[in-house]
PDB file of C-alpha atoms in Angstrom:
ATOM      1  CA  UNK A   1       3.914  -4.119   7.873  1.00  0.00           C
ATOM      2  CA  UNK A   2       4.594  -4.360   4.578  1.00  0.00           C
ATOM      3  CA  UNK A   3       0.915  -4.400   3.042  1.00  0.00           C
ATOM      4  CA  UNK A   4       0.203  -1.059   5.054  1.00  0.00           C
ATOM      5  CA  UNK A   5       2.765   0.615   3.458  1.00  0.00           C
ATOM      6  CA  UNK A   6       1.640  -0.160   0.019  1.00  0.00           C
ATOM      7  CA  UNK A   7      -2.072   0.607   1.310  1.00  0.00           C
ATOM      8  CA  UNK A   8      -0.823   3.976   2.698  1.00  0.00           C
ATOM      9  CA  UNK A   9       1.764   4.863   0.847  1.00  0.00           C
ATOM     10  CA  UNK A  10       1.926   3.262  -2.019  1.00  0.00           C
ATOM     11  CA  UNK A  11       5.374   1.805  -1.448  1.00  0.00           C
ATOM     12  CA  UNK A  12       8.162  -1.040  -0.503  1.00  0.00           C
ATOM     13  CA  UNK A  13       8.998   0.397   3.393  1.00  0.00           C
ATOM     14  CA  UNK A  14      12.784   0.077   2.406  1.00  0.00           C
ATOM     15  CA  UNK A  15      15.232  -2.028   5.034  1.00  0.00           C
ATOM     16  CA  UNK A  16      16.227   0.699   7.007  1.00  0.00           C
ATOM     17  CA  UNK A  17      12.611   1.848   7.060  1.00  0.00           C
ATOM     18  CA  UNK A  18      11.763  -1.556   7.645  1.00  0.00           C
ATOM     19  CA  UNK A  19      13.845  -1.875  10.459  1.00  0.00           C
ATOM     20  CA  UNK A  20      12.028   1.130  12.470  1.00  0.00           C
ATOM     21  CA  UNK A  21       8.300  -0.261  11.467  1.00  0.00           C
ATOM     22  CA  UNK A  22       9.817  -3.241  13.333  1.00  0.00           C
ATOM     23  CA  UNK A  23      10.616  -1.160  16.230  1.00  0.00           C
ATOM     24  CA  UNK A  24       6.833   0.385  15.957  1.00  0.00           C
ATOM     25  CA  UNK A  25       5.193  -2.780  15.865  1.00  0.00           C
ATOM     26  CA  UNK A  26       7.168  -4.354  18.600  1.00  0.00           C
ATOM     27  CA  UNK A  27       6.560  -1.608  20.614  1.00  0.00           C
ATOM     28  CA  UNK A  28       2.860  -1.658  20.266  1.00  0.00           C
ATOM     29  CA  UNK A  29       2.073  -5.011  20.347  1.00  0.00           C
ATOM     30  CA  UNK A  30      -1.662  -4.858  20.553  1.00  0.00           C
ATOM     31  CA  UNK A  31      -2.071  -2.359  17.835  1.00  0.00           C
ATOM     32  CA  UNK A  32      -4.493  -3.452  15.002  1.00  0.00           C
ATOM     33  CA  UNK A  33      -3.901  -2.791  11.429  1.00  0.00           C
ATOM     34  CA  UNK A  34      -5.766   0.532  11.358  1.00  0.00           C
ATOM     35  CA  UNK A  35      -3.778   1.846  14.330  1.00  0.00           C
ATOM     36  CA  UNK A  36      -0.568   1.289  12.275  1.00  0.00           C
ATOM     37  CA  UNK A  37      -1.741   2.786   9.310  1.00  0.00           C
ATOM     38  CA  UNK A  38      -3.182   5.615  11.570  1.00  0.00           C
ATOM     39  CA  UNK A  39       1.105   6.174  12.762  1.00  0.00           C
ATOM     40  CA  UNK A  40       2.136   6.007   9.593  1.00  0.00           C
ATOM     41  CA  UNK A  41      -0.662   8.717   8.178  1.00  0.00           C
ATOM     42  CA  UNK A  42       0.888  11.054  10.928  1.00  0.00           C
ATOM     43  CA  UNK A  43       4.239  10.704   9.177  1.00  0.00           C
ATOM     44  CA  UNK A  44       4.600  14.475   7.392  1.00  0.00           C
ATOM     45  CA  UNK A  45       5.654  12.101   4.097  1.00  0.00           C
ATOM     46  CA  UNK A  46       2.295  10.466   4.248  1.00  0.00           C
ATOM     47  CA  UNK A  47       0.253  13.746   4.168  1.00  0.00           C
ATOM     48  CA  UNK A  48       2.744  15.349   1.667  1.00  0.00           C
ATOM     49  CA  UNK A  49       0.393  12.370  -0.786  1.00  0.00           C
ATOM     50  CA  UNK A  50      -2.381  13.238  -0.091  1.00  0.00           C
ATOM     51  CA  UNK A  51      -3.218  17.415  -0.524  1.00  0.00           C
ATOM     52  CA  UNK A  52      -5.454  16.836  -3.363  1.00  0.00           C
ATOM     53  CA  UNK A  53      -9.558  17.705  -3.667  1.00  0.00           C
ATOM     54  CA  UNK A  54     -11.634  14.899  -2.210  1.00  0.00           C
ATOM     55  CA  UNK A  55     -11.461  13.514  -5.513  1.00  0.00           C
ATOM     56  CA  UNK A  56      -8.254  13.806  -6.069  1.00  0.00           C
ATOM     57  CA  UNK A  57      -7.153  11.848  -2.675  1.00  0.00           C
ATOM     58  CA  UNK A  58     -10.031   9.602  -3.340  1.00  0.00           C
ATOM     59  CA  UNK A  59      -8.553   8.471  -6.611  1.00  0.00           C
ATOM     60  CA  UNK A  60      -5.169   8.238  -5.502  1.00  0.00           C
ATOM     61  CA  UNK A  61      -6.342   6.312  -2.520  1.00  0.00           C
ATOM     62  CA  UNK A  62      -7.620   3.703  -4.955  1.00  0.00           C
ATOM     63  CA  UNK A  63      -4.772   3.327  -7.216  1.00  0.00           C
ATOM     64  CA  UNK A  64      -2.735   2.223  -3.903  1.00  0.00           C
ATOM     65  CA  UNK A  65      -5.228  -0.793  -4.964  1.00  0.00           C
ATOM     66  CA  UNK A  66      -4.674  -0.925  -8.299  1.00  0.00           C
ATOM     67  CA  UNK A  67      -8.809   0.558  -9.182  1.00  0.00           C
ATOM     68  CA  UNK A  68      -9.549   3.545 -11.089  1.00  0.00           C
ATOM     69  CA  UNK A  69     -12.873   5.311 -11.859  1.00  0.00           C
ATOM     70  CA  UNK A  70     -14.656   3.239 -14.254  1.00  0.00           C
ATOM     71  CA  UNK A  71     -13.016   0.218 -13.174  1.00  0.00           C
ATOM     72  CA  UNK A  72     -14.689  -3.104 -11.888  1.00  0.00           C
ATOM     73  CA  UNK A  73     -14.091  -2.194  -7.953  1.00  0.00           C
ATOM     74  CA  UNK A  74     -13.076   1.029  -8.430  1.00  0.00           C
ATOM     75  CA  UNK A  75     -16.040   3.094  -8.556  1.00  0.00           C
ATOM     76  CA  UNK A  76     -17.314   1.571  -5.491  1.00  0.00           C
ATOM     77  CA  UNK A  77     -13.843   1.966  -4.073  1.00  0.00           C
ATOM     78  CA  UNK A  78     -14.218   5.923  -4.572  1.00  0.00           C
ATOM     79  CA  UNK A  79     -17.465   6.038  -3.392  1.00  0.00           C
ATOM     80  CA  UNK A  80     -16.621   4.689  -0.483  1.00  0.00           C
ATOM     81  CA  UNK A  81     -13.316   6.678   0.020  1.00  0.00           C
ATOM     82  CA  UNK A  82     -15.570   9.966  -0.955  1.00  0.00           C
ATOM     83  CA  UNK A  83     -18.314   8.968   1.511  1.00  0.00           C
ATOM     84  CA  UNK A  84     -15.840   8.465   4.643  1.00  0.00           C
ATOM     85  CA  UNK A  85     -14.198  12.229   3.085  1.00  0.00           C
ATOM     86  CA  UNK A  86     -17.162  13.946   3.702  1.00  0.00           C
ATOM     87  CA  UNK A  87     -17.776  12.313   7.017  1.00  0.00           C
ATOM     88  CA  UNK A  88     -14.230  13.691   8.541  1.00  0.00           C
ATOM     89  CA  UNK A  89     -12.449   9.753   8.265  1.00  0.00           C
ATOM     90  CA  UNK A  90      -8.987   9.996   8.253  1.00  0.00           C
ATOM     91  CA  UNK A  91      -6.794   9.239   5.088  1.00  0.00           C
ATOM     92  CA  UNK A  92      -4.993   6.880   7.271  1.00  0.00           C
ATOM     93  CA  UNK A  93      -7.400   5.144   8.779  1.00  0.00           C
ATOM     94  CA  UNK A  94      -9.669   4.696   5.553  1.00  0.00           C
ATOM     95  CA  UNK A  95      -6.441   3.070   4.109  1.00  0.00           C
ATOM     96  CA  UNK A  96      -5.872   0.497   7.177  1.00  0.00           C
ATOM     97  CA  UNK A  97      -9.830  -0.433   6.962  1.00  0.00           C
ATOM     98  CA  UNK A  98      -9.270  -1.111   3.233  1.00  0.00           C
ATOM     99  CA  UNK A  99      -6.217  -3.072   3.345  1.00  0.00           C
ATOM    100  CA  UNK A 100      -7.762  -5.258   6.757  1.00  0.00           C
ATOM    101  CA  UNK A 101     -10.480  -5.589   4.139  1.00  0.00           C
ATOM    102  CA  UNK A 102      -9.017  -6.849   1.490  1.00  0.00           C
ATOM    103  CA  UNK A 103      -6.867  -9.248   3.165  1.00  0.00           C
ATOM    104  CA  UNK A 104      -9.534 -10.718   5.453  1.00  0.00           C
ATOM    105  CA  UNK A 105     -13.068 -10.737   3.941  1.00  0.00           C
ATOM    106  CA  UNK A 106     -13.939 -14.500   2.513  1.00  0.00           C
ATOM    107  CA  UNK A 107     -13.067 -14.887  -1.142  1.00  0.00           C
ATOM    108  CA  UNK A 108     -17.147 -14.293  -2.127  1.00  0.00           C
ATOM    109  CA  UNK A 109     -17.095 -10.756  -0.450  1.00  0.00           C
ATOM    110  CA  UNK A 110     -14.111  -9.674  -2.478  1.00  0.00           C
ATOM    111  CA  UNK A 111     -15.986 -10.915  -6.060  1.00  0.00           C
ATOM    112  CA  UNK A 112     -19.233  -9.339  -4.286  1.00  0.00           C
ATOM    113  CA  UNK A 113     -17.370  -5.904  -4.550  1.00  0.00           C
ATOM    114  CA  UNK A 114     -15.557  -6.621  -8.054  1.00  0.00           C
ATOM    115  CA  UNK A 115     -12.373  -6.306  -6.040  1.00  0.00           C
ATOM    116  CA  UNK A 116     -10.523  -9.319  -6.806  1.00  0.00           C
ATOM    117  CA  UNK A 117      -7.629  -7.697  -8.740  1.00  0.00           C
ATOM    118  CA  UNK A 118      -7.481  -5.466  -6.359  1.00  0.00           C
ATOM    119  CA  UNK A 119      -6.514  -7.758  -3.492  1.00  0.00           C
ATOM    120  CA  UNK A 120      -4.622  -9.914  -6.047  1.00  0.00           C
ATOM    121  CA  UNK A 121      -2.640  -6.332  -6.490  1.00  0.00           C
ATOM    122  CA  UNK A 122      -2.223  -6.095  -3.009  1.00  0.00           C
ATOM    123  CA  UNK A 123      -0.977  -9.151  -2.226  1.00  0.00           C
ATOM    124  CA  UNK A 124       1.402  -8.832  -5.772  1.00  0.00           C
ATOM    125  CA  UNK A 125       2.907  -5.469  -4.521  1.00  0.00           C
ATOM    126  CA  UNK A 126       3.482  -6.529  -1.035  1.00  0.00           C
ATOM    127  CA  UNK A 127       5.335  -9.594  -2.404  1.00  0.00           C
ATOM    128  CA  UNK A 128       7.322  -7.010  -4.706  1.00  0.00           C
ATOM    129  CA  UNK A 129       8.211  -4.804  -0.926  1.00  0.00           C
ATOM    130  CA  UNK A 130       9.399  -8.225   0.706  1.00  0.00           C
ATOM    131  CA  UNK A 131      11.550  -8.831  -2.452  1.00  0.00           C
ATOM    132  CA  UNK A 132      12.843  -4.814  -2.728  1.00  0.00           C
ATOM    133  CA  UNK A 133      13.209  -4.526   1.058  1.00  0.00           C
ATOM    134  CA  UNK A 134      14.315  -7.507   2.255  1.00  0.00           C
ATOM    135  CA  UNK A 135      15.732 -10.015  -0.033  1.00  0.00           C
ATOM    136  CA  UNK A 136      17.497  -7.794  -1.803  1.00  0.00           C
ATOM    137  CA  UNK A 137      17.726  -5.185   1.650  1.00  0.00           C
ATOM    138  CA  UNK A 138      17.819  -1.770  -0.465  1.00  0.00           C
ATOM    139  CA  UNK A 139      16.675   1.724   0.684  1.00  0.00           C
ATOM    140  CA  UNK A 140      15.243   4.329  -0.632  1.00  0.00           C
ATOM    141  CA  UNK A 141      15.872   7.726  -0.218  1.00  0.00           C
ATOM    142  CA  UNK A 142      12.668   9.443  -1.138  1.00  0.00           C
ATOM    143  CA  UNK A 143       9.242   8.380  -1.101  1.00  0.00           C
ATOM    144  CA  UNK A 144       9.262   8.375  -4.640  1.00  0.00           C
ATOM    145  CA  UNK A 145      12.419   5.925  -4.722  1.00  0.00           C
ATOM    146  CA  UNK A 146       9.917   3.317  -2.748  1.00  0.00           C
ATOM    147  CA  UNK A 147       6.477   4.036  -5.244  1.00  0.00           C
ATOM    148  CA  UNK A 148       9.242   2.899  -7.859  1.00  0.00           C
ATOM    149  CA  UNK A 149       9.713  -0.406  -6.772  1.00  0.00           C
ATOM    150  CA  UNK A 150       5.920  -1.349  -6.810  1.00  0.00           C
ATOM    151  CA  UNK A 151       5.282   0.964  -9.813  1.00  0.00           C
ATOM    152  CA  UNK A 152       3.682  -0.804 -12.898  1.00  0.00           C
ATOM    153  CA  UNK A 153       2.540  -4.036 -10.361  1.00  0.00           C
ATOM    154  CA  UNK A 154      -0.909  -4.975 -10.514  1.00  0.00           C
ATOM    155  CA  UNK A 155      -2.808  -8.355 -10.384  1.00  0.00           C
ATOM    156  CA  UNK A 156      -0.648 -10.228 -12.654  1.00  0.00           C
ATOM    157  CA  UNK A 157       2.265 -12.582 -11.719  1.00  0.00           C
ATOM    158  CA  UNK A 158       4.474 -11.368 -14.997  1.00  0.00           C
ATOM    159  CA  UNK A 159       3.971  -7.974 -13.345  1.00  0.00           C
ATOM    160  CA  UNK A 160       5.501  -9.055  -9.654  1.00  0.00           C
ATOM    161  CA  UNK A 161       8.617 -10.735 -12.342  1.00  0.00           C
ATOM    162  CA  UNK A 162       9.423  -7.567 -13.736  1.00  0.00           C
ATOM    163  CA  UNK A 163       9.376  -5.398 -10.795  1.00  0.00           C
ATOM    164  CA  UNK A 164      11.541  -7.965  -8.780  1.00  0.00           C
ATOM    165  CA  UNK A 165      13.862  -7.870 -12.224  1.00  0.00           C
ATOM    166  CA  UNK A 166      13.775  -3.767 -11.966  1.00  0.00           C
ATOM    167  CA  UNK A 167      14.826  -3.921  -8.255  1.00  0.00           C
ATOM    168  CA  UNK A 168      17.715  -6.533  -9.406  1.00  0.00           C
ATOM    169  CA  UNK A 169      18.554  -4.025 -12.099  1.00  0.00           C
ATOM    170  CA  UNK A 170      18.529  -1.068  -9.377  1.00  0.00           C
ATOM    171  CA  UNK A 171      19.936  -2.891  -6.560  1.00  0.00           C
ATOM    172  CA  UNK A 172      23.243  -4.218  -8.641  1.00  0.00           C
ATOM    173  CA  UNK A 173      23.642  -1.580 -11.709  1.00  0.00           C
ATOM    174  CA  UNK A 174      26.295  -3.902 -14.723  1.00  0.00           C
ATOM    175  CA  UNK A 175      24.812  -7.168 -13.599  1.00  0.00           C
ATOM    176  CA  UNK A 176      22.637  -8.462 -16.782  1.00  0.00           C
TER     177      UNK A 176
END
């Protein structure tokens, strides 16, 4: 659950969020990663992100990954993203097929692409969403309240630190 979000949305769920994705998954038992990320792409939040150009999605669609144009990985990443544009994919489900990607290809596929920090950055942020939205169980009230807590997290470990030392800072205002 947690790694779609930050595929899709670029965000820590939240508890209470959390809570309902639960409810979701529970519910559909035999749903695969794409058809979650497909439910949550329906969500009028979700398509609120993405009302770009191609381009402009494409990019953004990326740096849920971490990868930028010009970037090891991320020029094939928008390629790819542009490609599946132009041939009527979903947002949503180009964002589930990414994320099963990136979690399940074999270590040599990821390095084939150049996308090692960008499953490192996956893996960082959804550590960062456990930490923001259920260790420390805070929700956010906007979208952009849940971008915050993975904001500034990429492939590094000192970068997971000081996001989980933001959400501290956020989650219990005084205590330093």
């Amino acid at each position: 659950i947690l790694n779609v979000c930050i595929s899709t949305f670029n965000a820590a769920p939240g508890a209470a969020n959390l809570a309902t994705l639960e409810e979701w998954v529970t519910a559909n038992p035999d749903a695969s990663v794409v058809d979650f990320a497909e439910a949550l792409g329906a969500l009028p939040e979700f398509a609120a992100l993405y009302t770009g150009t191609d381009e402009e999605n494409a990019a953004a669609m990326a740096a849920n990954f971490g990868l930028s144009a010009g970037s090891t990985g991320g020029d094939a990443a928008i390629a790819y993203f542009m490609q599946e544009l132009a041939a009527g994919t979903s947002i949503a489900t180009m964002l589930g097929t990414a994320n099963e990607f990136l979690l399940t290809s074999d270590a040599a596929t990821i390095t084939s692409f150049g996308l090692d920090a960008a499953k490192a950055t996956l893996e960082n942020k959804t550590v960062v969403a456990q930490y923001y939205s259920v260790t420390q169980g805070v929700s956010g009230d906007t979208i952009a309240d849940l971008q915050t807590a993975v904001d500034g997290v990429d492939d590094t470990a000192a970068s997971v630190t000081a996001a989980e030392a933001a959400v501290d800072n956020a989650a219990n205002p005084g205590d330093t």
